[in-house]
mmCIF file of C-alpha atoms and ligand atoms in Angstrom:
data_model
loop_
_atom_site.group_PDB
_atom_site.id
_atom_site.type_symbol
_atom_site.label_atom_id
_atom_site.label_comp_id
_atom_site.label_asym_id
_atom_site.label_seq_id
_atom_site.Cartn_x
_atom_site.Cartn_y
_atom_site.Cartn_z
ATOM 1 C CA UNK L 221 0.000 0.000 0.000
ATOM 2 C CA UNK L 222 2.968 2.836 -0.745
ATOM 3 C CA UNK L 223 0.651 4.809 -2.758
ATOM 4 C CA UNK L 224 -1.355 5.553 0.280
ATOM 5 C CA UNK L 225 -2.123 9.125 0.811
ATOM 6 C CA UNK L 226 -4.469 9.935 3.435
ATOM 7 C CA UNK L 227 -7.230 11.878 3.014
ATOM 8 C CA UNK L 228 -7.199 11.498 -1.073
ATOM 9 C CA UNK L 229 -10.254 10.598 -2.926
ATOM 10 C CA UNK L 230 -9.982 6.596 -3.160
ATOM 11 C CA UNK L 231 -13.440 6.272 -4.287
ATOM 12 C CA UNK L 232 -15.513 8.545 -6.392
ATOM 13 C CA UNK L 233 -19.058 7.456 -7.206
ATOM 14 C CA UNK L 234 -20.789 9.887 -9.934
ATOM 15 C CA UNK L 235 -24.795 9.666 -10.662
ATOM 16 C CA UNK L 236 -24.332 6.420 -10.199
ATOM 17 C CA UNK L 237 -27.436 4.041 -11.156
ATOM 18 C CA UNK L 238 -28.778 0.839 -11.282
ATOM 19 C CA UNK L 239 -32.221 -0.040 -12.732
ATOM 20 C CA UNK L 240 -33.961 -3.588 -12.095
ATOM 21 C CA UNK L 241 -37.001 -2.962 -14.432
ATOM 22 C CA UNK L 242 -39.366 -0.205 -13.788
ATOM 23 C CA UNK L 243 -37.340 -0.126 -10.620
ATOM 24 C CA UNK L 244 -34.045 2.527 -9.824
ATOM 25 C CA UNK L 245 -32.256 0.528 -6.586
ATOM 26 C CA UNK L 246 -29.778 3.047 -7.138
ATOM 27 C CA UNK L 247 -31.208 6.252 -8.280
ATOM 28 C CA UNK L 248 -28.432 9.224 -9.085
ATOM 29 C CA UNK L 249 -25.450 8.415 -6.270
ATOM 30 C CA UNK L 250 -22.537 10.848 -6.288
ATOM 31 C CA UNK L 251 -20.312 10.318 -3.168
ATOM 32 C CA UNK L 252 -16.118 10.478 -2.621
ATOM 33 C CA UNK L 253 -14.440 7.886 0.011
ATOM 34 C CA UNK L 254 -11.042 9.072 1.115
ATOM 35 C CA UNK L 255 -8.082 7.464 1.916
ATOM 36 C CA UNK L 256 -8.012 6.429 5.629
ATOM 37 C CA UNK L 257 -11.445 6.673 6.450
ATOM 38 C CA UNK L 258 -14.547 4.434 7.736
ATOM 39 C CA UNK L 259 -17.265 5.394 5.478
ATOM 40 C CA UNK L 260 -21.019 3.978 6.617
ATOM 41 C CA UNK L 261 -23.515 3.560 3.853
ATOM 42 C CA UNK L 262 -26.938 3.814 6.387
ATOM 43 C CA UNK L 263 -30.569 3.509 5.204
ATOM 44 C CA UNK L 264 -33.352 0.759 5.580
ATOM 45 C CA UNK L 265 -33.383 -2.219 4.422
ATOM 46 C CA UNK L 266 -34.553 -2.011 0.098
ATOM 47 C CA UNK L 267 -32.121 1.361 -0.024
ATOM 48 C CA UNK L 268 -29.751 0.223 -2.633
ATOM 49 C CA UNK L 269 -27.389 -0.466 0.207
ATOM 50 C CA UNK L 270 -26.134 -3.782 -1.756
ATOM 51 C CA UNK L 271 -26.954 -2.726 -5.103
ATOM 52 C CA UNK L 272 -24.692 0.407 -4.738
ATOM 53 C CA UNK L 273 -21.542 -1.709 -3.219
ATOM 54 C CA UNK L 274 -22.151 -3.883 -5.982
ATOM 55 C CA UNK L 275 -21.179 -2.066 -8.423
ATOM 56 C CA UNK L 276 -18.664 -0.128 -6.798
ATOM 57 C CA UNK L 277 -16.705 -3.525 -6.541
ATOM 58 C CA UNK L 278 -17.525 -4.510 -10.428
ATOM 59 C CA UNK L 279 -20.180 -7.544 -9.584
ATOM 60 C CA UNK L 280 -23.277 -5.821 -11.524
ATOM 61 C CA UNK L 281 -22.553 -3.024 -14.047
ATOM 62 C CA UNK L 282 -24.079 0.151 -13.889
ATOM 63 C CA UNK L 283 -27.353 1.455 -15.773
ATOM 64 C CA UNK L 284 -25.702 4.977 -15.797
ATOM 65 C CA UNK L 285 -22.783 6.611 -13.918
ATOM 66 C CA UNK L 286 -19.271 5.924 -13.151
ATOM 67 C CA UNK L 287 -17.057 5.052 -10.126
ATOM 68 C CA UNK L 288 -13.673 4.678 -9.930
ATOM 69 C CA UNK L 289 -11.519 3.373 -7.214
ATOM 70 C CA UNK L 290 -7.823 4.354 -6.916
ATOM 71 C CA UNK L 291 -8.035 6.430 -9.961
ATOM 72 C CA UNK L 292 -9.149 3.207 -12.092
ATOM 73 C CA UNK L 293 -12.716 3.021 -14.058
ATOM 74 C CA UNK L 294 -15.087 0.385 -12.869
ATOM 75 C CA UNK L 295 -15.903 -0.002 -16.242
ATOM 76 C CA UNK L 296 -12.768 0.361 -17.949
ATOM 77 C CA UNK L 297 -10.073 -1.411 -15.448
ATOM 78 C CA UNK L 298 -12.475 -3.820 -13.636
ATOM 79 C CA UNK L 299 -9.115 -6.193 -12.986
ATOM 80 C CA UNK L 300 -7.136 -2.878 -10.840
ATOM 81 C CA UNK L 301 -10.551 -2.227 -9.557
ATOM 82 C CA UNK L 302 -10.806 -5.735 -8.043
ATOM 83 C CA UNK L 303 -7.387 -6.111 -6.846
ATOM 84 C CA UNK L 304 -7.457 -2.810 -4.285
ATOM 85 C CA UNK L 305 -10.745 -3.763 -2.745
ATOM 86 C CA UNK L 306 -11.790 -6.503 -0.269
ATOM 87 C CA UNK L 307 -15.395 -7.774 -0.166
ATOM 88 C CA UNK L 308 -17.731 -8.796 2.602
ATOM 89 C CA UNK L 309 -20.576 -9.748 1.224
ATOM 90 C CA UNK L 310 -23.605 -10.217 3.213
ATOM 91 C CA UNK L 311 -24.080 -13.804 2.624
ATOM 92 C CA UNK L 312 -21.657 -16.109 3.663
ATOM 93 C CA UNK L 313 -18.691 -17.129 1.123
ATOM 94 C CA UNK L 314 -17.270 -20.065 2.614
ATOM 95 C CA UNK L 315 -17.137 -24.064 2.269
ATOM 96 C CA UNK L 316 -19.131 -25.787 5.030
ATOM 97 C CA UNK L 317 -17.168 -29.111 4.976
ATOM 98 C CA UNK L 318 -13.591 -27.555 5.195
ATOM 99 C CA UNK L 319 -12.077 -25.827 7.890
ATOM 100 C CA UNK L 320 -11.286 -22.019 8.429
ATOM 101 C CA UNK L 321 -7.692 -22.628 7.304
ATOM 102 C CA UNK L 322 -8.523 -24.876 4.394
ATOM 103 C CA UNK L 323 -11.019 -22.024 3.500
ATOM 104 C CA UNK L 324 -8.781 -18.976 4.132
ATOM 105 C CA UNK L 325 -5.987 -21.097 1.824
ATOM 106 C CA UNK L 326 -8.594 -21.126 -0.825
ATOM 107 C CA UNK L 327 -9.491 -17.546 -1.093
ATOM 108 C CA UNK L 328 -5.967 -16.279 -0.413
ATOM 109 C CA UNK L 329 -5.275 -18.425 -3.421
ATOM 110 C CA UNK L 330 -8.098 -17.007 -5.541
ATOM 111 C CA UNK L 331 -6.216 -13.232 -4.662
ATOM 112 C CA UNK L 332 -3.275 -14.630 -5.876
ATOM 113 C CA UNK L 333 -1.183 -15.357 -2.656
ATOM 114 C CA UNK L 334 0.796 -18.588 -2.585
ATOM 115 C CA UNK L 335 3.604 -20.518 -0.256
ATOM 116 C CA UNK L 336 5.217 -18.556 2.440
ATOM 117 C CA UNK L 337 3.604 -15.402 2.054
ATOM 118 C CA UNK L 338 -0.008 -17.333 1.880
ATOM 119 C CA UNK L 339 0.432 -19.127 5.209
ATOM 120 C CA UNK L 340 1.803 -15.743 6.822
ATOM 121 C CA UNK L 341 -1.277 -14.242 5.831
ATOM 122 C CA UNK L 342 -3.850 -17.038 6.578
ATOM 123 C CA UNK L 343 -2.318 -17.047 10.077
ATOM 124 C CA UNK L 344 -2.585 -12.971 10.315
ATOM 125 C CA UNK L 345 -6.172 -13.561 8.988
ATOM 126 C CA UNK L 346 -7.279 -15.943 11.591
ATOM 127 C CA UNK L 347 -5.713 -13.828 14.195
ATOM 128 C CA UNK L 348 -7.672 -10.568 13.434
ATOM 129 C CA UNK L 349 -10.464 -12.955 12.911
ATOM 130 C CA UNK L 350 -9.973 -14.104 17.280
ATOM 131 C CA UNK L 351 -10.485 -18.069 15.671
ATOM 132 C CA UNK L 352 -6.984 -19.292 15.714
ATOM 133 C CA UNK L 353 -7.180 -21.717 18.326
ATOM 134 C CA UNK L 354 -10.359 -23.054 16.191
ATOM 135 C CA UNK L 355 -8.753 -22.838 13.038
ATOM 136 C CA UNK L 356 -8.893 -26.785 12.048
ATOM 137 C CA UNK L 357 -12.340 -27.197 12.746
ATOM 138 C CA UNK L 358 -15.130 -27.568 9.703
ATOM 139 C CA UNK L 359 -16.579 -24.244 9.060
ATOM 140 C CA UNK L 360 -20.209 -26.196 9.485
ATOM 141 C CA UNK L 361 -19.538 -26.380 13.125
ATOM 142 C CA UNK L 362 -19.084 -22.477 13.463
ATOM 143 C CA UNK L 363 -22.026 -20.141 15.269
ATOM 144 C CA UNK L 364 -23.384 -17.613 13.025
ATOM 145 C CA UNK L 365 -21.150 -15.144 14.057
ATOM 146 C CA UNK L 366 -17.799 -17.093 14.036
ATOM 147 C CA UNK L 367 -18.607 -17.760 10.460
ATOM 148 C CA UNK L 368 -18.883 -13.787 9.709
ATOM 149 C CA UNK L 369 -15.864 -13.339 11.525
ATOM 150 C CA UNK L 370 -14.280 -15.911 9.043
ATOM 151 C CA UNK L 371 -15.635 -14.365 5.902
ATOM 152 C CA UNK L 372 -14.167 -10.991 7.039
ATOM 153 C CA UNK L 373 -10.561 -13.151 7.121
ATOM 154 C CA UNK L 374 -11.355 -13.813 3.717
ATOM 155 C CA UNK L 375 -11.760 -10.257 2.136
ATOM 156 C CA UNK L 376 -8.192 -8.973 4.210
ATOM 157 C CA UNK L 377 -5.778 -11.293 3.117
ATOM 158 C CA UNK L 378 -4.147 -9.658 0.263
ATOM 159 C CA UNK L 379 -4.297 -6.424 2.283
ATOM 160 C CA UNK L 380 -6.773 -4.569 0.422
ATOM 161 C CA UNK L 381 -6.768 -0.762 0.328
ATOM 162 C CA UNK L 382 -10.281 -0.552 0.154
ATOM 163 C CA UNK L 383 -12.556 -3.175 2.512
ATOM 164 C CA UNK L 384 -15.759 -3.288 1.883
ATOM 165 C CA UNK L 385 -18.684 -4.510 4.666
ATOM 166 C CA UNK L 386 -22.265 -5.391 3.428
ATOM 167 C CA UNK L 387 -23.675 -5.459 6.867
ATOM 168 C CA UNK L 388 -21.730 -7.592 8.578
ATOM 169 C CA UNK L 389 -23.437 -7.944 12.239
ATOM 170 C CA UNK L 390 -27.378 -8.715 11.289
ATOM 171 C CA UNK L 391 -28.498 -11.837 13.026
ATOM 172 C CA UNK L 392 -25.294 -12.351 15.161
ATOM 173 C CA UNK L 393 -24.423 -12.482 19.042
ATOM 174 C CA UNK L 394 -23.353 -9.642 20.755
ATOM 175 C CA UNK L 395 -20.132 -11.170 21.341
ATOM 176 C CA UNK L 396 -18.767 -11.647 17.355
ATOM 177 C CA UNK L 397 -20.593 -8.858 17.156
ATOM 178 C CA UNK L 398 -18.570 -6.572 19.132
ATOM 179 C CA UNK L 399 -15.255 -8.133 17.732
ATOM 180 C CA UNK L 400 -16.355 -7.383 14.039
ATOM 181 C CA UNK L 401 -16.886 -3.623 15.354
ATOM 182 C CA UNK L 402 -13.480 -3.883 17.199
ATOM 183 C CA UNK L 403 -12.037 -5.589 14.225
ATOM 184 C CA UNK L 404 -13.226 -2.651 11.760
ATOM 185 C CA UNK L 405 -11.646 -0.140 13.963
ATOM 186 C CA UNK L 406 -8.009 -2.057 13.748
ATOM 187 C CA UNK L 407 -8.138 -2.191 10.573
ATOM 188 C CA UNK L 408 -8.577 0.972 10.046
ATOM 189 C CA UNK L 409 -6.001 2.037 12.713
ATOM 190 C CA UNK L 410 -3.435 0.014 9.842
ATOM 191 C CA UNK L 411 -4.364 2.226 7.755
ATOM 192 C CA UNK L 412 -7.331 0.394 5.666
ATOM 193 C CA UNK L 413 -10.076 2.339 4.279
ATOM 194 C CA UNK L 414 -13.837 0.866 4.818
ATOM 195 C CA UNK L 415 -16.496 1.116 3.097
ATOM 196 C CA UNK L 416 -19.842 -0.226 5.668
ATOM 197 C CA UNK L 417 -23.079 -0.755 5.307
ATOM 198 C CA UNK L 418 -25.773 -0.707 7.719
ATOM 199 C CA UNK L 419 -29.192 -0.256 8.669
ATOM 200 C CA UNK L 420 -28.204 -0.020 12.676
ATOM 201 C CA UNK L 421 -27.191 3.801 13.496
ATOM 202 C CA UNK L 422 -25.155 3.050 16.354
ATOM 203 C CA UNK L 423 -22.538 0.562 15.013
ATOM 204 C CA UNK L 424 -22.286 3.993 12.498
ATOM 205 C CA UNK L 425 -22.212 6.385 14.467
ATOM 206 C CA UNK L 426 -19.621 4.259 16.588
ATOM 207 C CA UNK L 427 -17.352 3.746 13.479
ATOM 208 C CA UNK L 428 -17.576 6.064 10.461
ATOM 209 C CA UNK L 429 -15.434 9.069 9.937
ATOM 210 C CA UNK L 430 -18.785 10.279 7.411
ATOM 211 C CA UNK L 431 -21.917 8.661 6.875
ATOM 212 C CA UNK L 432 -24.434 9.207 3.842
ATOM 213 C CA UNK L 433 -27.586 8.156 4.958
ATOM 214 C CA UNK L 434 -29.658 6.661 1.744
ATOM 215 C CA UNK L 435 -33.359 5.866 1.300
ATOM 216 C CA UNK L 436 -35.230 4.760 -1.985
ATOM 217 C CA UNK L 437 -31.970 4.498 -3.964
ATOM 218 C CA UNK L 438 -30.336 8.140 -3.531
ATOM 219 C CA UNK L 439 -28.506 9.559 -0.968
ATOM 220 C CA UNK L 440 -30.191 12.392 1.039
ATOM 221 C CA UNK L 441 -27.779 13.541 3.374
ATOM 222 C CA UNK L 442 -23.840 12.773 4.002
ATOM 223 C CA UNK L 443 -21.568 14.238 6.090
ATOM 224 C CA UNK L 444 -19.067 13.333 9.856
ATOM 225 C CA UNK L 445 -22.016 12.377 12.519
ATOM 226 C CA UNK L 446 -21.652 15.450 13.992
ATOM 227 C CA UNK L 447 -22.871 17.516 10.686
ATOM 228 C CA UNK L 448 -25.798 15.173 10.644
ATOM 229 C CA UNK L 449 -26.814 15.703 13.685
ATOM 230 C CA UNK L 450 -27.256 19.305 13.554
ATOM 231 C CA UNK L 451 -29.906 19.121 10.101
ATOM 232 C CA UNK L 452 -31.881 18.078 13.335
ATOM 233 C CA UNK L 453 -31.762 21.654 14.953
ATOM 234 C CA UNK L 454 -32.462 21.807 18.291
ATOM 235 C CA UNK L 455 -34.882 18.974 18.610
ATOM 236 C CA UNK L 456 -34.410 16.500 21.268
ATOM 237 C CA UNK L 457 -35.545 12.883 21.888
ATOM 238 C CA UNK L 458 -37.995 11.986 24.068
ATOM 239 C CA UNK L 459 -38.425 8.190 24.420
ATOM 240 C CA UNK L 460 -41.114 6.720 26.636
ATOM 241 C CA UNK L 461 -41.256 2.577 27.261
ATOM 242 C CA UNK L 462 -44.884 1.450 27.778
ATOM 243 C CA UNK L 463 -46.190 -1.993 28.425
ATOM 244 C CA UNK L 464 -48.300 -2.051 26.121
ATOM 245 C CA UNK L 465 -49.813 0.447 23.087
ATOM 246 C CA UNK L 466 -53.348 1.802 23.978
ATOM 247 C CA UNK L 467 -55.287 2.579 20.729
ATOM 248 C CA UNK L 468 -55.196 6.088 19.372
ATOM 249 C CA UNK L 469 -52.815 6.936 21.303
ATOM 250 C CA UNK L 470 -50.322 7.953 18.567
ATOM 251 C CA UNK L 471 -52.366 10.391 17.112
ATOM 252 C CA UNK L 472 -53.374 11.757 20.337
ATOM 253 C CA UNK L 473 -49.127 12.887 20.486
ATOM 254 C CA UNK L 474 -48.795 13.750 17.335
ATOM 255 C CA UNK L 475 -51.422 16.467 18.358
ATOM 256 C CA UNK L 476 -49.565 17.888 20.892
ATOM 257 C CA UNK L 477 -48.135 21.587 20.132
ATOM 258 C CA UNK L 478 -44.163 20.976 19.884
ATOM 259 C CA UNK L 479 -44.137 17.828 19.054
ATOM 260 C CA UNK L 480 -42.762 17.083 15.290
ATOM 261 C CA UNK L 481 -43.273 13.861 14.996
ATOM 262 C CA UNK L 482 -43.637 10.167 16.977
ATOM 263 C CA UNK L 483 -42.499 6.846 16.166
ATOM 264 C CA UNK L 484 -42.883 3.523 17.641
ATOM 265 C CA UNK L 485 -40.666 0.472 18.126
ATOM 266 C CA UNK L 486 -41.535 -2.668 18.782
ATOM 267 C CA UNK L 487 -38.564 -5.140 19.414
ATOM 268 C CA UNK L 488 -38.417 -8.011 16.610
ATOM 269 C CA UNK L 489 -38.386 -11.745 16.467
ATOM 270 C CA UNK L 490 -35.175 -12.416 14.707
ATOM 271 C CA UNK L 491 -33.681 -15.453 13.646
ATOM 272 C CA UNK L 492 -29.892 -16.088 15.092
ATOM 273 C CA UNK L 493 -28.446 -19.355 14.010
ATOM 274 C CA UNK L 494 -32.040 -20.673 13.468
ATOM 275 C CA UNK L 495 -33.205 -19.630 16.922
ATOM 276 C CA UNK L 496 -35.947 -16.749 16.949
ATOM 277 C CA UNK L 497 -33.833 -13.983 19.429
ATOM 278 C CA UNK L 498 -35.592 -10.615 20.599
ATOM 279 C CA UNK L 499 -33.884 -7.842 17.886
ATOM 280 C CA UNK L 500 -32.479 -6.125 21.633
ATOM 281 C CA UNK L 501 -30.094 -8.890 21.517
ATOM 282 C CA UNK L 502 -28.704 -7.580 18.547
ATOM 283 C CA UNK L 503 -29.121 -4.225 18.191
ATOM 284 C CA UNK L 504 -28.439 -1.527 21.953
ATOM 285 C CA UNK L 505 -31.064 0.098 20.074
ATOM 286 C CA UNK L 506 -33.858 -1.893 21.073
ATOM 287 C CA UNK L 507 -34.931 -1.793 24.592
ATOM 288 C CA UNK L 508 -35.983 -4.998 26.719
ATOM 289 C CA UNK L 509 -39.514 -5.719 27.337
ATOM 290 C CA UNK L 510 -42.912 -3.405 26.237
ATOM 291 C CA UNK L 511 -43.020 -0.894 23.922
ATOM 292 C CA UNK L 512 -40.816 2.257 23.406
ATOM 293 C CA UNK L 513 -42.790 5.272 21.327
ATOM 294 C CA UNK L 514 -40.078 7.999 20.306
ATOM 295 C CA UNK L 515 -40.946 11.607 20.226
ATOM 296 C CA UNK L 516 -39.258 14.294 18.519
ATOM 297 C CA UNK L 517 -39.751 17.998 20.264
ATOM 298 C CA UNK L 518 -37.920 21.038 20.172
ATOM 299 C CA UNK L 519 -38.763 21.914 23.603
ATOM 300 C CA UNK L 520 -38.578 18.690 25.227
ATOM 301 C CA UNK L 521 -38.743 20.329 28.402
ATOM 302 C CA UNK L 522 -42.654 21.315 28.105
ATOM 303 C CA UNK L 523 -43.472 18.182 25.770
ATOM 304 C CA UNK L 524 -42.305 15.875 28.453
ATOM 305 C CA UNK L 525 -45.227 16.119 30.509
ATOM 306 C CA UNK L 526 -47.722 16.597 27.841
ATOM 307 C CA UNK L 527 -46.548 13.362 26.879
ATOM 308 C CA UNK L 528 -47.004 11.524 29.838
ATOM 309 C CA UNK L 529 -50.298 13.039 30.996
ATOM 310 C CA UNK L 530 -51.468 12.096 27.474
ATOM 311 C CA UNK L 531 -50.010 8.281 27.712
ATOM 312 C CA UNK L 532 -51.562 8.113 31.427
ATOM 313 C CA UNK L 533 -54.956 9.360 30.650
ATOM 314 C CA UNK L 534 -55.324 6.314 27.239
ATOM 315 C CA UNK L 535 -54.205 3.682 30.304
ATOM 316 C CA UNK L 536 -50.969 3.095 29.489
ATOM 317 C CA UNK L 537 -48.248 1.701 32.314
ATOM 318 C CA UNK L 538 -45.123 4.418 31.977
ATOM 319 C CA UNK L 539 -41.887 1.927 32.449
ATOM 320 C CA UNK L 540 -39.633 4.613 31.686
ATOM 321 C CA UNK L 541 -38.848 7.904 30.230
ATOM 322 C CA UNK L 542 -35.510 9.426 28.849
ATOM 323 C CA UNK L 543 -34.258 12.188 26.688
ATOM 324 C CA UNK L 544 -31.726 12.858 25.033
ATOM 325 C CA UNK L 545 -29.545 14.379 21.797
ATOM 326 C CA UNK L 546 -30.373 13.711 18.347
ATOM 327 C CA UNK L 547 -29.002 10.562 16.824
ATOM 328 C CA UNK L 548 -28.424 9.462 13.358
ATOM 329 C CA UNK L 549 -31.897 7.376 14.017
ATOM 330 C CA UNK L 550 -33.648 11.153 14.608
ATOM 331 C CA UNK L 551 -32.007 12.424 11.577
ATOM 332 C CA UNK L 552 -33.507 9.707 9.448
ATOM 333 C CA UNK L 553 -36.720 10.611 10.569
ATOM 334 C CA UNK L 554 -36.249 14.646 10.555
ATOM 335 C CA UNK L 555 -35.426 13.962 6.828
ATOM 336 C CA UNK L 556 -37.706 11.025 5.555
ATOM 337 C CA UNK L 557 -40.293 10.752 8.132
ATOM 338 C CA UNK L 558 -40.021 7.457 8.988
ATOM 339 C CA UNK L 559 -38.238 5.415 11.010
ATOM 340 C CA UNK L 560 -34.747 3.386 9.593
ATOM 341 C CA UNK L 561 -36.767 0.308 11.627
ATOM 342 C CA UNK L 562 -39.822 -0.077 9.581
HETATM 343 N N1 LIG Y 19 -31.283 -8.538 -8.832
HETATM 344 C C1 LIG Y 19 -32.344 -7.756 -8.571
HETATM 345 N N2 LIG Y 19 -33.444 -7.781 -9.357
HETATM 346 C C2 LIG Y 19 -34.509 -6.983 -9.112
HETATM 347 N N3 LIG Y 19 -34.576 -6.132 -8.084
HETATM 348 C C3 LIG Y 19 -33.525 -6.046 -7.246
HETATM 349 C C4 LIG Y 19 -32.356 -6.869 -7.442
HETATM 350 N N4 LIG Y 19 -31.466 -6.555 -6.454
HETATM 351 C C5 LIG Y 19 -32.055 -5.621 -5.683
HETATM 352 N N5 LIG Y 19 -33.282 -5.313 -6.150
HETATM 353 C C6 LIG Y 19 -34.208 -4.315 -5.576
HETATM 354 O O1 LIG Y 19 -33.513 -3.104 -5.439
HETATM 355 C C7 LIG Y 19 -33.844 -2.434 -4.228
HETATM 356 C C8 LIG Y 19 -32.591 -2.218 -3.406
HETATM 357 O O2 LIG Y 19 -32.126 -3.466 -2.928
HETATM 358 P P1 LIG Y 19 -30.760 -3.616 -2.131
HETATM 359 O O3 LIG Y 19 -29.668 -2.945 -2.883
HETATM 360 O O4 LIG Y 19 -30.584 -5.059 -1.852
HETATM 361 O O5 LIG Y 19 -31.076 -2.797 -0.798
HETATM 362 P P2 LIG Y 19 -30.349 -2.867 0.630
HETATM 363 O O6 LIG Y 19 -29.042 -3.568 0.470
HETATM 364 O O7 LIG Y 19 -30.194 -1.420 1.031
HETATM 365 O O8 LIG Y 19 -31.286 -3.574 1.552
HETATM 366 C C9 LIG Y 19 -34.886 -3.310 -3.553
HETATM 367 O O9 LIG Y 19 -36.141 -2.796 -3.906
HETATM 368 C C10 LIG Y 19 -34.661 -4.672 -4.166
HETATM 369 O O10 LIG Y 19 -35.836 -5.415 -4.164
HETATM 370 MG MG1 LIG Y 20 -28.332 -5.225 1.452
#
């Protein structure tokens, strides 16, 4: 990596779009990457999240637009293209009969590594990975997330300048979880620039130097957290956890003076290796048992008790109340309306 140069463009996507159909997954994208940073690709789930990184990395070509990575065309120099970037793709790339090793010889193989320098790097791989000590076993035998932690081995081994994460912590335990945030940060630290998706705000706002926050194929804001944060204004966030949803109570907030809008979450059944977990298991964002309705006020002060009197008087049982700053979550909502959850 001696052409490095922090803080360069590495990646510069321009109108960028993808049609399926009658259907634009990516719908006019222009956004720069530079060297050194964590860049977070947020939106809901159906943004283009995929369909954008796709094509960035030369597996679908473009309807219209171009992107070029290191100074190299998608288009034009696919081969340069694929050798500075790293993929993890969101579904897992590996061989369930062999082990880790066997598989991490394989796809260090496929980048072109070989002898020596392959083993070093397999062994670096399964380090940064945590699985050395479990290195000979068949990947079939892996959890969920020990299997995500060996597809991120995969994408690293020829040292790519550019990794690329298509959401690489839905479904897992906390646990592999927290290493694959840990393990983007390192990374990084050796100088790596990532590319991440997501449709959880906090691992984002917990690793990217700049976000652009998508929706419905375009990009509709982009800039560090903190920039984000302040298309909010002054609002705060007023979150109230109720048992249990009373009917008509939504629209009973939504009527209150100073209050711009109200959203409710409702934690998830979500698969984790075949096991149904609550979504609080793997997202912070969700919050144990009941409900938690969201409220967005720029006098949360006032609100606060509105709120509550109104939640009392439709019967519901208050479990607990908080405010606090905007987050990228209350950004998404200032600007779209609806919640990155739905
Ligand atoms: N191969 C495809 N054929 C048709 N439609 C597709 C295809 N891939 C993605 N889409 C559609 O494009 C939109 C964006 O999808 P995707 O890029 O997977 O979003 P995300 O990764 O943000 O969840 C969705 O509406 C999806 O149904
Ligand atoms: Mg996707």
């Amino acid at each position: 990596m001696s052409d490095v140069r922090p803080g360069a463009d590495l990646v510069v996507v321009t109108d960028l779009v993808k049609r399926f159909g009658q259907n634009a997954a990516v719908d006019g994208v222009s956004l720069t990457i530079r060297e050194g940073e964590v860049f977070g690709l947020l939106g809901p789930n159906g943004a283009g999240k995929t369909t954008a990184i796709s094509m960035i990395s030369c597996l679908i070509a473009p309807t219209g637009g171009t992107v070029t990575v290191g100074g190299f065309s998608v288009a034009n120099d696919a081969s340069k293209v694929k050798k500075a970037l790293g993929i993890v793709p969101q579904e897992i790339a590996l061989y369930p009969t062999l082990t880790a090793l066997e598989n991490l010889r394989f796809w260090g193989r496929m980048y072109g590594l070989s002898g020596a320098l392959l083993e070093e790097r397999v062994a670096e791989a399964l380090e940064t990975a945590g699985l050395a000590d479990r290195a000979k076993e068949r990947v079939e035998t892996y959890s969920g997330g020990m299997k995500r932690r060996i597809n991120i081995a995969a994408g690293i081994m020829h040292h790519p300048r550019l990794l690329i994460m298509d959401e690489p912590t839905v479904g897992i335990d906390p646990q592999s979880r927290n290493h694959i945030l840990e393990t983007v940060k390192e990374l990084n630290k050796r100088g790596m620039t990532v590319l991440y998706t997501s449709h959880y705000m906090e691992e984002v706002e917990f690793l990217c130097d700049r976000v652009a926050i998508v929706d419905h194929g375009r990009v509709i804001a982009c800039g560090t957290v903190e920039q984000l944060k302040r298309l909010v204004g002054d609002e705060n966030v007023i979150s109230v956890r109720i048992a249990s949803i009373p009917d008509g109570v939504m629209e009973s907030l939504r009527e209150l003076t100073a209050v711009d809008s109200v959203t409710l979450h409702v934690p998830l059944l979500k698969e984790r290796d075949g096991e149904p977990v609550q979504d609080s298991d793997v997202s912070p964002a969700g919050a144990g048992e009941g409900v938690t309705i969201e409220v967005l006020s720029r006098d949360s002060g006032a609100v606060i008790a509105d709120v509550v009197g109104v939640l009392g008087r439709a019967g519901a049982h208050v479990l607990a109340v908080d405010v606090r700053e905007p987050n990228l979550e209350s950004v998404f909502l200032h600007l779209t309306g609806t919640s990155l959850r739905d």
